[in-house]
Coordinates of C-alpha atoms in Angstrom, one line a residue:
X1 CA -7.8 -13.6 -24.3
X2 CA -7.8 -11.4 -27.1
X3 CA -10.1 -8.3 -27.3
X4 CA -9.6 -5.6 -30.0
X5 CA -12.1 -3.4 -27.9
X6 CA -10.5 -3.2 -24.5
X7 CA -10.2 0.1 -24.4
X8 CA -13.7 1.4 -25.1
X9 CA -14.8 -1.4 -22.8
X10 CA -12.6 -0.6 -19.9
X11 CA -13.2 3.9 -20.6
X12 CA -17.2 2.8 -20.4
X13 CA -17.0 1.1 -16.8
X14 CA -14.6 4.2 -15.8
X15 CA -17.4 6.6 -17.2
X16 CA -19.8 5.1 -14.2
X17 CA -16.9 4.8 -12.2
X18 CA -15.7 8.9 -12.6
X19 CA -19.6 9.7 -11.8
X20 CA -19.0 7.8 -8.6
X21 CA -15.5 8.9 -7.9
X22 CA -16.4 12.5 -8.2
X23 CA -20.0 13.0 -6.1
X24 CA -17.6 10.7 -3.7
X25 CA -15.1 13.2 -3.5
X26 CA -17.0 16.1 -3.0
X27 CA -19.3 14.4 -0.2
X28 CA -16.0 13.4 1.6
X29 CA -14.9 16.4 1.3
X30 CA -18.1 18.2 2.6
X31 CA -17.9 15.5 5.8
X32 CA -14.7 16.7 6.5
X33 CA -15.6 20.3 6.2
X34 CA -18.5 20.0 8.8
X35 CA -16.5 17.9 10.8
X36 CA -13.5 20.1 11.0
X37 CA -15.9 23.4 11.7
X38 CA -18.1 21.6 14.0
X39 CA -15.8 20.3 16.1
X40 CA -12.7 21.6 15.6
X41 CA -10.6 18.5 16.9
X42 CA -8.0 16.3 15.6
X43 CA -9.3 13.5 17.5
X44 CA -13.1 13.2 15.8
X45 CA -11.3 13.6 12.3
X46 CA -8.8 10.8 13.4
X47 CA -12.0 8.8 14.9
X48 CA -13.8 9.5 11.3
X49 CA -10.6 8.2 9.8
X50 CA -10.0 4.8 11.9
X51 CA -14.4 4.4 11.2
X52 CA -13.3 4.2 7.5
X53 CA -10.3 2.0 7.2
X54 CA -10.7 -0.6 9.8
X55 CA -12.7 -2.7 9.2
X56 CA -11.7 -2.7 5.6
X57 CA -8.9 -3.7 7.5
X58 CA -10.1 -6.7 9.5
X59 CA -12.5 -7.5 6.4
X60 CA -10.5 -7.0 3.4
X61 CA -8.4 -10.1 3.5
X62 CA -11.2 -12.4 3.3
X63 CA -13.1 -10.3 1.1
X64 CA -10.3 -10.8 -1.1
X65 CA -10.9 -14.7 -1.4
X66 CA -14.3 -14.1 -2.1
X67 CA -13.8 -11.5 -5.0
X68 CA -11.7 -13.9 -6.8
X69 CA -14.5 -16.4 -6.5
X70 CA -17.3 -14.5 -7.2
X71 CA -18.0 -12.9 -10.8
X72 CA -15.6 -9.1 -10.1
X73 CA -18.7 -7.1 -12.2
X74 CA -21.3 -8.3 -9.4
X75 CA -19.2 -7.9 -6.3
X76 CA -18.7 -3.8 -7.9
X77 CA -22.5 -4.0 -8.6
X78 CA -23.7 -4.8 -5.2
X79 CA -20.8 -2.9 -3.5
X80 CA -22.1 0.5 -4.9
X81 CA -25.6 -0.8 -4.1
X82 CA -24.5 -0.8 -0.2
X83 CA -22.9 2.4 -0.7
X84 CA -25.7 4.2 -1.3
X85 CA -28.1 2.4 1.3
X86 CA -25.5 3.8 3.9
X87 CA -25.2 7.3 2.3
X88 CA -28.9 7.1 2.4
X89 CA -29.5 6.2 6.2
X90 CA -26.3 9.2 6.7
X91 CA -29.4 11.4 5.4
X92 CA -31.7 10.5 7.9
X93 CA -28.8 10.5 10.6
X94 CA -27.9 13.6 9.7
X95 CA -31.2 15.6 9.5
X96 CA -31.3 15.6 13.6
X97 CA -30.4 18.8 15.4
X98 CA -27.9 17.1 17.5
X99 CA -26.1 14.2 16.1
X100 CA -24.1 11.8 17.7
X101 CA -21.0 11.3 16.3
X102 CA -21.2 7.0 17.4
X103 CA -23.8 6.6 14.5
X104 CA -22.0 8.5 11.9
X105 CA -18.7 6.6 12.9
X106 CA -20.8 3.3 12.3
X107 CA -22.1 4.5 9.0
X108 CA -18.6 5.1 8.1
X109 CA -17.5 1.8 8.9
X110 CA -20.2 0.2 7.2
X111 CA -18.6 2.0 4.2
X112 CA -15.5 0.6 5.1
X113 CA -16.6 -2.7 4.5
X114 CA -18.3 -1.7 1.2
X115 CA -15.2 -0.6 -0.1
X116 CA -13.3 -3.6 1.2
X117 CA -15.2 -5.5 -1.8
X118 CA -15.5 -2.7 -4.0
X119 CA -11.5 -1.1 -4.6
X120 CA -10.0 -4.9 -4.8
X121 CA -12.8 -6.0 -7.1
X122 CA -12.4 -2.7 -9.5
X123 CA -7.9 -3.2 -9.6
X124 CA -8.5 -6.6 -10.5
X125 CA -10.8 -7.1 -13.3
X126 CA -8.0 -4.9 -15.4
X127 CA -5.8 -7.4 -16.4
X128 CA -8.8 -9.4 -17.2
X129 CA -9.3 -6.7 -19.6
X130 CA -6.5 -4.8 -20.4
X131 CA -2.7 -6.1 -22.4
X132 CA -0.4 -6.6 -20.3
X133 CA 1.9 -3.7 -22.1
X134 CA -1.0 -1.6 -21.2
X135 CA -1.5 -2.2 -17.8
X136 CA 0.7 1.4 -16.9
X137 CA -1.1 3.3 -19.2
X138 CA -4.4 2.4 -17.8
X139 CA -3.3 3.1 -14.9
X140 CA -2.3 6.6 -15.8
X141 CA -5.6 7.0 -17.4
X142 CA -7.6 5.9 -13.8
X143 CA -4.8 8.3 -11.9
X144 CA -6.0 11.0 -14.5
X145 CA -10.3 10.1 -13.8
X146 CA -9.3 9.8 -9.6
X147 CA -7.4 13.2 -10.0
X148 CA -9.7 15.1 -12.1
X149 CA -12.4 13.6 -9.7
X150 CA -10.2 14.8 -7.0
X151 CA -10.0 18.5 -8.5
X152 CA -14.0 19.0 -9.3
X153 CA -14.7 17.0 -6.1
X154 CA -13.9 19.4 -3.0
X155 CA -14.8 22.9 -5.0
X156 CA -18.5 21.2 -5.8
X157 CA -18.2 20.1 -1.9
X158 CA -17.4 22.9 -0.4
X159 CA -20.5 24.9 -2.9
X160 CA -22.9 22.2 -1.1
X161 CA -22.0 22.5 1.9
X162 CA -21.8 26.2 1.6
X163 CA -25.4 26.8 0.6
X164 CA -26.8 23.0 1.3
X165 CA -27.2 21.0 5.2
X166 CA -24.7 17.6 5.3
X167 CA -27.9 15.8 4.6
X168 CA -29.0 16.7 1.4
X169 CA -25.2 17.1 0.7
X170 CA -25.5 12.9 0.9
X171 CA -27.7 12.9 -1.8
X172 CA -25.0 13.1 -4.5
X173 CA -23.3 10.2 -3.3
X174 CA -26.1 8.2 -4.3
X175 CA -26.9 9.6 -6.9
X176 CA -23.1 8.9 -8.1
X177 CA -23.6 5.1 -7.4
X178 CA -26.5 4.6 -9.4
X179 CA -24.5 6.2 -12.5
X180 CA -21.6 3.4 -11.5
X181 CA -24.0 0.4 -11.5
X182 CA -26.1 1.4 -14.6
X183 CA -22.4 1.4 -16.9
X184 CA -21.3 -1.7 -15.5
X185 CA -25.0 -3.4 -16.6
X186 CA -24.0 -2.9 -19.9
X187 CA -20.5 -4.3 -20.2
X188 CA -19.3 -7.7 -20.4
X189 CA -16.3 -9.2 -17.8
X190 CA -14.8 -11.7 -18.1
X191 CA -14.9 -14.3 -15.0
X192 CA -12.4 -15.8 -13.6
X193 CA -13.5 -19.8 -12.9
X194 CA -12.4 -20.4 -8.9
X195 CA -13.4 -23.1 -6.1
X196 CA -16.7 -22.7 -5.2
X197 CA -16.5 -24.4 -2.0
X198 CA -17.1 -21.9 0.7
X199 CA -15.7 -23.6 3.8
X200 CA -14.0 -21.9 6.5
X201 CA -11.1 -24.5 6.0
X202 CA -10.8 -23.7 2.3
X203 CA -11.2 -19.8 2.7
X204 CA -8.2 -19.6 4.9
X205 CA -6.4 -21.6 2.5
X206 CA -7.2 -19.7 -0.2
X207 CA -6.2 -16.5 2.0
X208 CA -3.0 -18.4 3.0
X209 CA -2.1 -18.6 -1.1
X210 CA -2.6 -15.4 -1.7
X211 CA 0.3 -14.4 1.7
X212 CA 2.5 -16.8 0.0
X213 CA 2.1 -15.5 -3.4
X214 CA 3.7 -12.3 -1.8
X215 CA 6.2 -14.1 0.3
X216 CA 7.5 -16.4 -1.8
X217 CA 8.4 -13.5 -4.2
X218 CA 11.1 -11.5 -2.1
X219 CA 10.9 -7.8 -4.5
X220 CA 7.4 -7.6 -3.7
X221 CA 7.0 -8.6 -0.4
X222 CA 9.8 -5.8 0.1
X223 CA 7.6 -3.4 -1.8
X224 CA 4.5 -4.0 0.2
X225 CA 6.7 -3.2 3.4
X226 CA 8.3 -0.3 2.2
X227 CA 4.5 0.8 1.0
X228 CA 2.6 -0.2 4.4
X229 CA 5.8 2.0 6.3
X230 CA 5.2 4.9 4.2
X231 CA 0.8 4.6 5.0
X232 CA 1.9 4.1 8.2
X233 CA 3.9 7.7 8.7
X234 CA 1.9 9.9 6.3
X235 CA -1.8 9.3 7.7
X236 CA -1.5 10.6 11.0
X237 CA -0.1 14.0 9.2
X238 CA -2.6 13.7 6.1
X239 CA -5.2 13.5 8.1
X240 CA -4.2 16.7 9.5
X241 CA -4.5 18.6 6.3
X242 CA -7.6 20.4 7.1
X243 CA -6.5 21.9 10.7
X244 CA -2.8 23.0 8.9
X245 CA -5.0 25.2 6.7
X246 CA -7.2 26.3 9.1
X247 CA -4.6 26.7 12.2
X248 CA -0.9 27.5 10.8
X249 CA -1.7 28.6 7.4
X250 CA -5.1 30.9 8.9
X251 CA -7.4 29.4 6.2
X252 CA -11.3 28.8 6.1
X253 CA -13.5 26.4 3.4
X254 CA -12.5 27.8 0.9
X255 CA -8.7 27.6 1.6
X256 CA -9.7 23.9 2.9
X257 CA -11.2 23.3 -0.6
X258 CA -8.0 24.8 -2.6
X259 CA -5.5 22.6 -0.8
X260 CA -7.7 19.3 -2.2
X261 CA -7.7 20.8 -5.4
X262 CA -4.4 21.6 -5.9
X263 CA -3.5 17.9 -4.6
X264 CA -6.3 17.1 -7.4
X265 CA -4.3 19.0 -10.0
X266 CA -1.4 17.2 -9.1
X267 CA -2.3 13.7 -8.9
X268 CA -3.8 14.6 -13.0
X269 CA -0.4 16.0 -13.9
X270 CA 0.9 12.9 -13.1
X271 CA -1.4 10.3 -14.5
X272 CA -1.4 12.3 -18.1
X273 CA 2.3 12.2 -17.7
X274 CA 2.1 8.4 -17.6
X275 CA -0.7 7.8 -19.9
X276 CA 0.6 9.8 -23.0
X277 CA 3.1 7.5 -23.8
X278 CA 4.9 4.7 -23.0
X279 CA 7.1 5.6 -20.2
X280 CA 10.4 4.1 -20.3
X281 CA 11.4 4.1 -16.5
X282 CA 11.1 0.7 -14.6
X283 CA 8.3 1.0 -12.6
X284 CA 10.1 0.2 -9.3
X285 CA 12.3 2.8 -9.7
X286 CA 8.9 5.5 -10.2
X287 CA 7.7 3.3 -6.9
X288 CA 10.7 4.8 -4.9
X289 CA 11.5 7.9 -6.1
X290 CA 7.5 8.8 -5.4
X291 CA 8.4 8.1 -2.0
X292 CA 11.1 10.4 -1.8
X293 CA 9.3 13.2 -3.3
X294 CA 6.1 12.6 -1.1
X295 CA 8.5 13.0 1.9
X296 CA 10.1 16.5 0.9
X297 CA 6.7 17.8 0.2
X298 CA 5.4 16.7 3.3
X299 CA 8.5 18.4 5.0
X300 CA 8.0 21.3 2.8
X301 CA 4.2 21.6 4.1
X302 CA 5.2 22.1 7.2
X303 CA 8.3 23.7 7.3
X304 CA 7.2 27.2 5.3
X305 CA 6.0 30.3 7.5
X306 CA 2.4 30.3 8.0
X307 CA 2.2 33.1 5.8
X308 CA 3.4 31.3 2.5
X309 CA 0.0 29.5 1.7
X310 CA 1.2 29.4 -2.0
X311 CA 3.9 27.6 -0.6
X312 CA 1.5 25.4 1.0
X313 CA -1.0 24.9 -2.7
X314 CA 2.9 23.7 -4.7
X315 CA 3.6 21.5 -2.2
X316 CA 0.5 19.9 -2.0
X317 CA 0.7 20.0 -5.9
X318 CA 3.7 18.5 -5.6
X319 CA 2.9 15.3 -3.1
X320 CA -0.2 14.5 -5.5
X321 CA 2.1 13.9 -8.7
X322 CA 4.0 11.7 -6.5
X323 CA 1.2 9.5 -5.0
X324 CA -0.7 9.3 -8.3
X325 CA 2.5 8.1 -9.9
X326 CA 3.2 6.0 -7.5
X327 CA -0.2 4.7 -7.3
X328 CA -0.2 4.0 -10.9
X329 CA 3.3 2.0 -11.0
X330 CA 1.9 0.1 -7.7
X331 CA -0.8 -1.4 -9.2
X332 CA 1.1 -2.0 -12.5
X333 CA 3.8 -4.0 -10.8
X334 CA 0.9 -6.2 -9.1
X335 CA -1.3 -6.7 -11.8
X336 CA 2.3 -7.7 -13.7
X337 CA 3.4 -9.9 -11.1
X338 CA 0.4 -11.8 -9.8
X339 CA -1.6 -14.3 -11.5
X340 CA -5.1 -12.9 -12.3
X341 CA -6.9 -15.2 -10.6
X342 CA -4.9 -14.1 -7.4
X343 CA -5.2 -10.4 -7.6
X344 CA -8.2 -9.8 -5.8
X345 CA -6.6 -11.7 -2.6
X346 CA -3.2 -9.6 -3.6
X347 CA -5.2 -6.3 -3.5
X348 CA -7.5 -6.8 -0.7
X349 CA -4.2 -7.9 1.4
X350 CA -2.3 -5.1 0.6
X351 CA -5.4 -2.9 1.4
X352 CA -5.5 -4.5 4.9
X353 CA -2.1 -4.4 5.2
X354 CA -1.5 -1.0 4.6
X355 CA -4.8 0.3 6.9
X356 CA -3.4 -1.7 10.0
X357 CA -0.5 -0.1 11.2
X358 CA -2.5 3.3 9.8
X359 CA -5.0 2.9 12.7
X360 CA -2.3 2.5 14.9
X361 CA -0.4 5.8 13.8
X362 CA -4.6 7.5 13.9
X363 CA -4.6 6.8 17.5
X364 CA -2.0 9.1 18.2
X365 CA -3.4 11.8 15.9
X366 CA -4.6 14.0 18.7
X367 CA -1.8 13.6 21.1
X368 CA 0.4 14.3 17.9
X369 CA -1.3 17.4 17.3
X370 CA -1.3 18.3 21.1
X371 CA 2.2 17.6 22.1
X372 CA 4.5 17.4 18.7
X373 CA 2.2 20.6 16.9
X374 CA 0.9 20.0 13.3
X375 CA 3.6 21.7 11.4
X376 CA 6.2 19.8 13.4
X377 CA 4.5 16.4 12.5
X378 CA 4.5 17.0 8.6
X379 CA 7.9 17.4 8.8
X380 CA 9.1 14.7 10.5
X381 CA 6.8 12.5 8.3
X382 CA 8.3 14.0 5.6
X383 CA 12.1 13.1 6.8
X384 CA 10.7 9.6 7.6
X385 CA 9.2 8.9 4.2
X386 CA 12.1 10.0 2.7
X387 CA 14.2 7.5 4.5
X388 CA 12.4 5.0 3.6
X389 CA 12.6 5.9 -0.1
X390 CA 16.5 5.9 0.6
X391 CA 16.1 2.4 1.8
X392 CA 14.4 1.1 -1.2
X393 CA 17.0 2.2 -3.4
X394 CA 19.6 0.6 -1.4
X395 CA 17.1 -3.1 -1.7
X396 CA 18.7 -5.1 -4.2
X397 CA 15.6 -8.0 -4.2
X398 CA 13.5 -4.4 -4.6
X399 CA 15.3 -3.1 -7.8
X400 CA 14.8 -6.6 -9.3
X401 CA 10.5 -6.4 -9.9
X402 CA 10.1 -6.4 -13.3
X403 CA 13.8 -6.7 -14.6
X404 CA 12.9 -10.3 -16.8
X405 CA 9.8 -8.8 -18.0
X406 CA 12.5 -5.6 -19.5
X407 CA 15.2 -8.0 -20.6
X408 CA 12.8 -10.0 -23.1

């Protein structure tokens, strides 16, 4: 399908899209800020974590099969829509004296499943949009809108929550998803024609194409392993970041809030490094060498003397040009690899997937903390990561993704 103005169309849903991102970011970030003060406990911020990525977990999946059925601009629309109704009843939760942290775990699950519609939905109306040759660029160009999101995000969080209660903190986050759904009103998508019987029998089958379109091709179902292991091993530690500032590295909000911008201004060094040009490296080969990088900067994180916090800011510099790279080639390779009308059961899967086993390695976020010591368990995530990225190398089905597509 051709259309000579792609570009503008897909920069105009990303201008909604940035709004969202970046009042998203900074009340995540102020969350995590009264969280980590309040309570001062690995367990609640690995509780907060396992709220948000479960039941995107147990959802996701069959989400998927729905998003490729349904018309992608209206699943986004309504998606943000119930983003804001539970950022909304957050305020009221949150005005109390005494809160209990069950309800806000809830809310955050309800989120959960808002985004289980939403991020799928959003990766796979690109190649509906976007050339084909493009599809890495773009992705540089959302890594650079995510990262300069993630930059402006925590500093205009942390000046909230600095001079602002958590409740009225809330208030940008719907404010940020009314600026998403206004730009997508006034674009056009294109929509993807699908079964529209809704039966349990043929939802399950539909799910059950989108497992074998990963399956049957043996790169990418290596990939998605090597991506789920490397979830699996750095969210326990990421999670973590906020108590390594405050505990080893003797930092406060605003130390907290430089950390997430640093990762910001790493994860936009490295989508305008892929979005100026047309980068010649395979993208499986950016896929693993991101892991190996991610892994020495976890390892670095934790290693340094607690006095080196600008050891601490390159580091964490460092780890977001790797995941926003490796982000970027991710999502190229799938949106080169799968059929459009099977990417938002491909995304959602991988989404679901990935979260899984990261609930799993959550669990053991507070006995980590207790009985390894945070330092200790960024650097033996990092080690681990980096194995990993060894092992992809050393993947023969791996290196393959993508090889035809070169050789033509």
């Amino acid at each position: 399908m051709k259309n000579n103005k792609w570009l503008q169309t897909y920069l105009f849903i990303w201008s909604g899209q940035f709004i969202s991102m970046l009042s998203s970011y900074a009340v995540h970030f102020a969350v995590i800020i009264w969280m980590s003060l309040e309570h001062q406990s690995a367990e609640v911020l690995a509780y907060a974590g396992i709220a948000g990525m479960l039941p995107q977990a147990i959802v996701g999946p069959f989400a998927g099969v729905f998003i490729d059925r349904w018309d992608r601009k209206k699943v986004m629309i309504f998606s943000d829509a119930f983003l804001a109704l539970c950022a909304l009843v957050m305020v009221f939760l949150l005005k109390s004296e005494t809160v209990d942290l069950i309800w806000i775990y809830l809310m955050l699950g309800l989120r959960s499943i808002g985004n289980a519609f939403h991020a799928p939905a959003m990766q796979a109306i690109a190649p509906l949009i976007v050339p084909k040759d493009e599809l890495l660029r773009i992705s540089g160009i959302n890594q650079m809108l995510q990262s300069v999101s993630s930059i402006a995000g925590p500093a205009i969080g942390a000046l909230a929550i600095s001079y602002l209660p958590i409740s009225q903190v809330l208030y940008l986050d719907v404010l940020g998803a009314a600026a998403a759904i206004i730009s997508l009103l006034f674009v056009s998508i294109p929509h993807v024609q699908s079964s529209s019987d809704s039966s349990v029998r043929m939802v399950l089958l539909e799910l059950g194409d989108g497992m074998r379109a990963i399956r049957k091709n043996k790169g990418l179902s290596f990939l998605f392993l090597y991506a789920m292991l490397v979830t699996f091993f750095i969210m326990p530690a990421a999670i973590m970041f906020p108590l390594l500032t405050t505990g080893h590295y003797g930092g406060g909000k605003w130390e907290m809030s430089v950390v997430e911008i640093v990762w910001g201004i790493g994860m936009l060094i490295g989508g305008t490094l892929l979005s100026a040009g047309r980068v010649r490296t395979r993208k499986v080969i950016l896929v693993n060498a991101m892991h190996l990088i991610l892994g020495l900067s976890f390892v670095v994180c934790g290693w340094m003397p607690s006095s080196w916090f600008i050891g601490l800011i390159l580091a964490t510099m460092l780890s977001g040009i790797a995941l926003a790279v490796f982000s970027a080639a991710f999502t190229a390779i799938l949106q080169t690899e799968v059929a459009p009308q099977m990417l938002g059961r491909v995304f959602s899967l991988y989404f679901s997937m990935a979260a899984l086993p990261s609930v799993v390695g959550l669990i053991f976020t507070g006995w980590i903390a207790e009985e390894i010591g945070v330092p200790e368990a960024f650097v033996i995530t990092g080690i681990l990561v980096m194995l990993i990225g060894l092992a992809s190398f050393l993947t023969p089905s791996l290196l393959r993704l993508g090889k035809e597509r070169v050789a033509e």
